[in-house]
Coordinates of C-alpha atoms in Angstrom, one line a residue:
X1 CA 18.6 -11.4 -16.2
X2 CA 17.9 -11.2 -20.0
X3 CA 16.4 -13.5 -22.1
X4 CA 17.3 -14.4 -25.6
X5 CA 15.1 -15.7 -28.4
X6 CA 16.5 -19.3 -27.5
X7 CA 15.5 -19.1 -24.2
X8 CA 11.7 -18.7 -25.0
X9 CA 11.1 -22.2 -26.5
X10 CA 9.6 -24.5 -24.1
X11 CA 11.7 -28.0 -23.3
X12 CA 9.1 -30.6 -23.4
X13 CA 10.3 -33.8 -24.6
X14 CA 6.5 -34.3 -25.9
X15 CA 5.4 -33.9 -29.5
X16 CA 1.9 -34.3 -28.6
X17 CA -0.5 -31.3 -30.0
X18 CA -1.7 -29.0 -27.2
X19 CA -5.0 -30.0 -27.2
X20 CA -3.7 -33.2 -26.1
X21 CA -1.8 -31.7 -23.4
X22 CA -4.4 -29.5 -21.8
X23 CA -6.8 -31.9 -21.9
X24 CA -6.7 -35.7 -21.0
X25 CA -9.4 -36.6 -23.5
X26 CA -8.7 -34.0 -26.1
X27 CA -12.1 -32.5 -26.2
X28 CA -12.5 -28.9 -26.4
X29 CA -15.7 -28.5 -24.3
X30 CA -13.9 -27.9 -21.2
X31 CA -13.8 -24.6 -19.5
X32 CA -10.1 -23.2 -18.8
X33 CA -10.5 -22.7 -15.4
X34 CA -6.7 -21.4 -15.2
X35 CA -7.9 -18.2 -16.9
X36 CA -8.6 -14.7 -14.6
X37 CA -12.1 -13.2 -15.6
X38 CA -10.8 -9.9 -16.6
X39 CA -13.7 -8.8 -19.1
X40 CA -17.0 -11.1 -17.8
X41 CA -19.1 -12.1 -21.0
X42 CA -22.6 -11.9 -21.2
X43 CA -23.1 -15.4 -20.0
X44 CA -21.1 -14.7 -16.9
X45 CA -23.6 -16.1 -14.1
X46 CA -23.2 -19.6 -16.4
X47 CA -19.7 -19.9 -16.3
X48 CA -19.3 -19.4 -12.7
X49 CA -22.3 -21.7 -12.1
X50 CA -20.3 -24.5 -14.7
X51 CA -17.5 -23.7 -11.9
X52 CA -18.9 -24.3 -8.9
X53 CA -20.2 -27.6 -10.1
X54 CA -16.7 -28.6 -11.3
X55 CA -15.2 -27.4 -7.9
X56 CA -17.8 -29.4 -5.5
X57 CA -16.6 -32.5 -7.4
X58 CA -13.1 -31.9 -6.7
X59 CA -13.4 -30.7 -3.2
X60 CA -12.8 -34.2 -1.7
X61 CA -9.9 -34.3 -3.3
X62 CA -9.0 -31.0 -1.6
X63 CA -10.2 -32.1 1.5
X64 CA -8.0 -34.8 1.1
X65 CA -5.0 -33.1 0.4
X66 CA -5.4 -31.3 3.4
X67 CA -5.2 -33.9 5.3
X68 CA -1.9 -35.8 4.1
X69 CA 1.0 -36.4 5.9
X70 CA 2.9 -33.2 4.5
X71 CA 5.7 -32.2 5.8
X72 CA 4.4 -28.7 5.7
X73 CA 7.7 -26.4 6.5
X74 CA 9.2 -28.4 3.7
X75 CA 6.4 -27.8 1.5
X76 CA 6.1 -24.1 2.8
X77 CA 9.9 -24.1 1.8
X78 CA 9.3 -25.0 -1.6
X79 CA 6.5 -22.5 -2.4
X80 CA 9.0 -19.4 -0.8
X81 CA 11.2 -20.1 -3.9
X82 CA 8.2 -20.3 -6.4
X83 CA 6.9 -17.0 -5.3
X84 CA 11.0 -15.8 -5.0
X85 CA 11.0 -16.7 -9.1
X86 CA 7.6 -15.6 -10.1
X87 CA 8.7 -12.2 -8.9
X88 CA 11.7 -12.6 -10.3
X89 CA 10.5 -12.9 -13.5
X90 CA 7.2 -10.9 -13.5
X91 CA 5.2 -14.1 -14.3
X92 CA 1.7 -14.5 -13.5
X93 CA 0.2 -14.4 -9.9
X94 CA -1.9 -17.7 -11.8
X95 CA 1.8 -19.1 -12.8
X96 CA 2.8 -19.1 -8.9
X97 CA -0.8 -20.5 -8.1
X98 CA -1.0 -23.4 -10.7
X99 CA 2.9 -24.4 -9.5
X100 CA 1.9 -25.0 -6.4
X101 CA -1.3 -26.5 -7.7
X102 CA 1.1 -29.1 -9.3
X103 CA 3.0 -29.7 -6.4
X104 CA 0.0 -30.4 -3.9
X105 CA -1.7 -32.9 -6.2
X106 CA 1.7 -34.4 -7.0
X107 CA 2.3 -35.1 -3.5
X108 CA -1.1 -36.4 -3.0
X109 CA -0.6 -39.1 -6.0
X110 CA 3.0 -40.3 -5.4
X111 CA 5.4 -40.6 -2.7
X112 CA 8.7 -39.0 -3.3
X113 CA 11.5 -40.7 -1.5
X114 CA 12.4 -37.8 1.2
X115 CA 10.3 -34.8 1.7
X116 CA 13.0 -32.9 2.0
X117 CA 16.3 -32.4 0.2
X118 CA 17.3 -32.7 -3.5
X119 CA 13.3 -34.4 -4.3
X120 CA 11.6 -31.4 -3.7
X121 CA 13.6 -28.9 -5.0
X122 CA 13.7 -30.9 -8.6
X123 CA 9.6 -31.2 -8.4
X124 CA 9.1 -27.1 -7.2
X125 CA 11.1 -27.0 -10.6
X126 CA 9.1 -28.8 -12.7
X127 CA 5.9 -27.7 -11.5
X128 CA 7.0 -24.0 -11.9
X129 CA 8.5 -25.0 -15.6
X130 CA 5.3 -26.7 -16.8
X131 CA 3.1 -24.3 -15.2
X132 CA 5.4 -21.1 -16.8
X133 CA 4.8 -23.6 -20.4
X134 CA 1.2 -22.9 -19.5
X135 CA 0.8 -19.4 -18.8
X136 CA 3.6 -17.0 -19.3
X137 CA 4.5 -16.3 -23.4
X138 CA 8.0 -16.3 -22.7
X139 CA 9.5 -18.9 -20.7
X140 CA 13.1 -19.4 -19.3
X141 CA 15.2 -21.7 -20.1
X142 CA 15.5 -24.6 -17.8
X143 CA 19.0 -23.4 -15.9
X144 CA 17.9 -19.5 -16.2
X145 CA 14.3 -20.7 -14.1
X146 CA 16.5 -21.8 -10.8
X147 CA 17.6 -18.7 -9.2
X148 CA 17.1 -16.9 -6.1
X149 CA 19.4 -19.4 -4.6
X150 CA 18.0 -22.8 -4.8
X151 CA 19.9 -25.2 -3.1
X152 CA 20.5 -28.0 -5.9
X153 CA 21.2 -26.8 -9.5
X154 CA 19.5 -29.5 -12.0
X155 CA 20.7 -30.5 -15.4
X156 CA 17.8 -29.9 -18.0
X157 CA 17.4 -33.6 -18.9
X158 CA 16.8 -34.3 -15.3
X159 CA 14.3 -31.5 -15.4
X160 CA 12.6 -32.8 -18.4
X161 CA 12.5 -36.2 -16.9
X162 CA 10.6 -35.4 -13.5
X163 CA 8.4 -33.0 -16.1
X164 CA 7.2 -36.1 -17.7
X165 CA 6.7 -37.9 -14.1
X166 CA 4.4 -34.8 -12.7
X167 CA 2.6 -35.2 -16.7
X168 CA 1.9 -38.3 -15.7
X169 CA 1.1 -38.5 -12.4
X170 CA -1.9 -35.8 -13.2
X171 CA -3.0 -37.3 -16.1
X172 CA -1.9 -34.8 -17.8
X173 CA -4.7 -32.5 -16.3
X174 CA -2.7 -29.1 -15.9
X175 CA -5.8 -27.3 -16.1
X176 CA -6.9 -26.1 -12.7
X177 CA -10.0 -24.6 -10.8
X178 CA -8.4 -21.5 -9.4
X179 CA -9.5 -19.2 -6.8
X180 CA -8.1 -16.1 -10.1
X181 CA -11.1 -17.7 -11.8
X182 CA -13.2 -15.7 -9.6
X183 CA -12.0 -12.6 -8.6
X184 CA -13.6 -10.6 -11.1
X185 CA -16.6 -11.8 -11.2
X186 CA -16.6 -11.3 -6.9
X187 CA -15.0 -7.5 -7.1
X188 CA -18.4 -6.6 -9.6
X189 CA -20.4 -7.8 -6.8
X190 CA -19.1 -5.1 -4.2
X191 CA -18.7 -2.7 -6.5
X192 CA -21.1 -3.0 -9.9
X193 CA -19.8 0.4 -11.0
X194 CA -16.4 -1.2 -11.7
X195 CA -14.5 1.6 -10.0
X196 CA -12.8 -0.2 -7.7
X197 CA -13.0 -3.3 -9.0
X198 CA -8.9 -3.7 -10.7
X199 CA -8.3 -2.5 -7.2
X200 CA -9.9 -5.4 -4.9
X201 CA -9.1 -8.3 -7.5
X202 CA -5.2 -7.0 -7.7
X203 CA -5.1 -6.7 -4.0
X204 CA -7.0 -9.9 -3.7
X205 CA -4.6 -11.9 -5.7
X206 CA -1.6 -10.3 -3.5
X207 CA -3.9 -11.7 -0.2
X208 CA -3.8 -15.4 -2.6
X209 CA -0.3 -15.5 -3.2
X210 CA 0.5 -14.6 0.6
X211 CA -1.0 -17.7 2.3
X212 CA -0.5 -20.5 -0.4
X213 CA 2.2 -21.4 1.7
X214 CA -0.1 -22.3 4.3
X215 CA -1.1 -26.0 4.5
X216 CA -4.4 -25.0 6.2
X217 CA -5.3 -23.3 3.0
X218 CA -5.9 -26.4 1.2
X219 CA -9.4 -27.3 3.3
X220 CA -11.1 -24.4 1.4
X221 CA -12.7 -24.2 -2.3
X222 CA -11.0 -22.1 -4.7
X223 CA -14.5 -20.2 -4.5
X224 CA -14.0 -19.8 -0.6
X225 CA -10.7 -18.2 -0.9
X226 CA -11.4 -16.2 -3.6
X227 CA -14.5 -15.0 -1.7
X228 CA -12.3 -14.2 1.5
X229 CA -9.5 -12.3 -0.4
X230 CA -12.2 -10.5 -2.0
X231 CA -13.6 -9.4 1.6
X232 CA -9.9 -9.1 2.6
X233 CA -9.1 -6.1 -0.1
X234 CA -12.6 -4.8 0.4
X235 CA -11.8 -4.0 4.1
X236 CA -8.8 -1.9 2.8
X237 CA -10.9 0.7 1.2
X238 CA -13.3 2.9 3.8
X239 CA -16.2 3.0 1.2
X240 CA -16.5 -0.8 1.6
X241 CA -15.4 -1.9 4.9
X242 CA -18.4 -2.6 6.0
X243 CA -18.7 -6.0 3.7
X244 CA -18.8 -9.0 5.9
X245 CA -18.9 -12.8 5.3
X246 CA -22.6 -12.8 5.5
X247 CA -23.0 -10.8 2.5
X248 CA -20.3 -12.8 0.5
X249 CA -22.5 -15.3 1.1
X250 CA -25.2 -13.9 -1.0
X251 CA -22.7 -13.7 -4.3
X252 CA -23.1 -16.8 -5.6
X253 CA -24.0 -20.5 -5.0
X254 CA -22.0 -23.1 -2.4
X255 CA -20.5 -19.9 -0.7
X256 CA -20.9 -20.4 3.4
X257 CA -20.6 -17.8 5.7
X258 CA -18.5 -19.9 8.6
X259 CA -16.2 -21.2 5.6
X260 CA -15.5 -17.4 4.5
X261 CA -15.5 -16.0 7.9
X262 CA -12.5 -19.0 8.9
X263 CA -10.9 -18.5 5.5
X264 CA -10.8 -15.1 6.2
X265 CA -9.3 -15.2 9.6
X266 CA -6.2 -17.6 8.2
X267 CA -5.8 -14.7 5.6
X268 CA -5.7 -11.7 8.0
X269 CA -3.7 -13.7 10.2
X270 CA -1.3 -14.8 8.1
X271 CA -1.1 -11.5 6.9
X272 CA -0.1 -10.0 10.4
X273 CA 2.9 -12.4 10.7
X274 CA 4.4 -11.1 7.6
X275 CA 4.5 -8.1 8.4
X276 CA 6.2 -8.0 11.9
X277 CA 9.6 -9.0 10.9
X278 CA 9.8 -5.3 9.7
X279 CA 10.3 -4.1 13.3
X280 CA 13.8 -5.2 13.0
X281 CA 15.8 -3.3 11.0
X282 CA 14.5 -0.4 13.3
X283 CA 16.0 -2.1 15.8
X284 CA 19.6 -2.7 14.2
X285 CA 19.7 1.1 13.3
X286 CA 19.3 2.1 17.1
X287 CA 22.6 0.5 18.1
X288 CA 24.6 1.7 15.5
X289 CA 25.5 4.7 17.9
X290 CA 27.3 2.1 20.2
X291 CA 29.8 0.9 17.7
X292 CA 33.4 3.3 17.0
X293 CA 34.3 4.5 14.2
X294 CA 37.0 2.2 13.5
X295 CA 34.7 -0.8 13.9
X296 CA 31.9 0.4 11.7
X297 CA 34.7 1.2 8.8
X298 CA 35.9 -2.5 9.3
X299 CA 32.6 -3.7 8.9
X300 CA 31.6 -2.0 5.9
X301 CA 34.8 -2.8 4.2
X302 CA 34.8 -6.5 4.6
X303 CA 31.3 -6.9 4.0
X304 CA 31.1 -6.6 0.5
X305 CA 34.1 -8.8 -0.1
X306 CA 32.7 -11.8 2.0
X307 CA 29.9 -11.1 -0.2
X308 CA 31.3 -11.1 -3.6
X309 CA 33.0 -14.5 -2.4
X310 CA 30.3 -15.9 -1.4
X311 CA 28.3 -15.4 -4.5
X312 CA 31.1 -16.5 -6.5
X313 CA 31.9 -19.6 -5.0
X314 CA 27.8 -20.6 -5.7
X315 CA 28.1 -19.8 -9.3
X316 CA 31.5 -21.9 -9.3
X317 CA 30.0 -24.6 -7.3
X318 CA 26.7 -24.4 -9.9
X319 CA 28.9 -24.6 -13.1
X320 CA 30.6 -27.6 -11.9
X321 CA 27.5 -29.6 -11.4
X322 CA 25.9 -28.3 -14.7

């Protein structure tokens, strides 16, 4: 899908300047903790120290979060069709991350009628909208940001309402402690030569964006699962598979072995799971010997037209409610 010049301009009903928007008091002293350190200044051990202190006052919040009465397959549900449009689009692994930021904190702060259903699907959108508003320098327009088949189609308006109602409900804090802040700064740690280091924090992010879904993932510190993801690319690579939690502890302040080491075990193991569903295609082509000729020319034939109909009836069916 191609975007037009129109489709670029953000559809906040807001006229507020953006340093009113990023930050609830205006100030400009705060550190953006949305943004990947790709090129570490001098000061580097500072920032990630100013970090860590920012992230042990949130972490009862996280702790909190973790604990709520989510319904986590319809949360899990929602974040599929984030990650489903961030690779749609080539956003941001950060874009997928602070969405899903949005939505947990949302959920912690105000109870939607029905976990389920038409709520959540409108809030996944405006939590991906504001967050794509944040990150990506072109953004969608509100109808082009819901494909991969969502299951409700939203007018923008409606969009733009629940955008406000997520604003507000997070005091308009969309700046976020991620675990992308700390990737960089992590990968020089294993490797201070900086050969490998594009390498474990790419791979690392791909580890990140894997488990969000998981609920579990919430009762560890962005600097936990950054270390863990970290460990989890470094064990890829034969030169540093060696790395354990014990030395991530060493790399920088608040880390904890046991947290890492647990943190780490929810990432490989989540990991694992994904990849076993591609036994089964293997499986389907072994027992296309048993059908005839006739039957696998039927099949093929008919296929694509069910298809086709399918898809057009959902773009009918979304035009009518637009």
């Amino acid at each position: 899908m191609s975007l037009s010049c129109s489709d670029c301009f953000t559809d906040l009903l807001c006229g507020e300047e953006s340093s009113s928007i990023i930050f609830s008091g205006g100030g400009d002293d705060l550190p953006e903790y949305s943004s990947d350190i790709e090129s570490p200044p001098t000061d580097v051990e500072e920032v990630i120290a100013g970090l860590l202190e920012d992230e042990r006052d949130l972490a009862g919040i996280n702790l909190r979060l973790s604990h709520q009465s989510i319904d986590a397959s319809s949360r899990a549900e929602s974040v599929a069709w984030i990650l489903k449009v961030q690779r749609f689009y080539g956003f941001q692994p950060l874009t997928a991350f602070l969405s899903v930021n949005y939505l947990d904190r949302f959920l912690y702060s105000h109870h939607l009628p029905k976990l389920n259903g038409w709520p959540l699907q409108l809030l996944s959108v405006a939590c991906l909208s504001l967050a794509a508003k944040m990150e990506e320098p072109l953004v969608p327009s509100l109808l082009d940001l819901q494909v991969e088949d969502p299951k409700f189609i939203f007018e923008p308006k409606n969009i733009q309402r629940m955008e406000l109602l997520v604003l507000r409900v997070l005091d308009w804090r969309l700046r976020s402690i991620s675990p992308l802040c700390f990737l960089g700064f992590f990968a020089l740690k294993i490797d201070p030569t900086g050969t490998y280091t594009g390498f474990l924090s790419s791979r690392a992010k791909e580890f990140i964006l894997s488990t969000i879904q998981e609920t579990s993932l919430l009762e560890y510190r962005p600097s936990c699962i950054a270390a863990s993801a970290i460990l989890s690319a470094a064990n890829d690579l034969p030169s540093f598979s060696l790395i354990t939690a014990q030395h991530a502890e060493s790399w920088s302040d608040g880390l904890h072995k046991d947290n890492i080491m647990s943190c780490y075990q929810l990432i490989q193991q989540n990991n694992m799971q994904k990849k076993q569903p591609k036994v089964l295609p293997q499986l389907r082509v072994m027992t296309r010997p048993s059908f005839t000729s006739s039957d696998s020319s039927s099949s093929s034939s008919s296929s694509p037209s069910s298809y086709k109909r399918r898809k057009l009836n959902n773009s009918l069916w979304a035009d009518d409610d637009k």
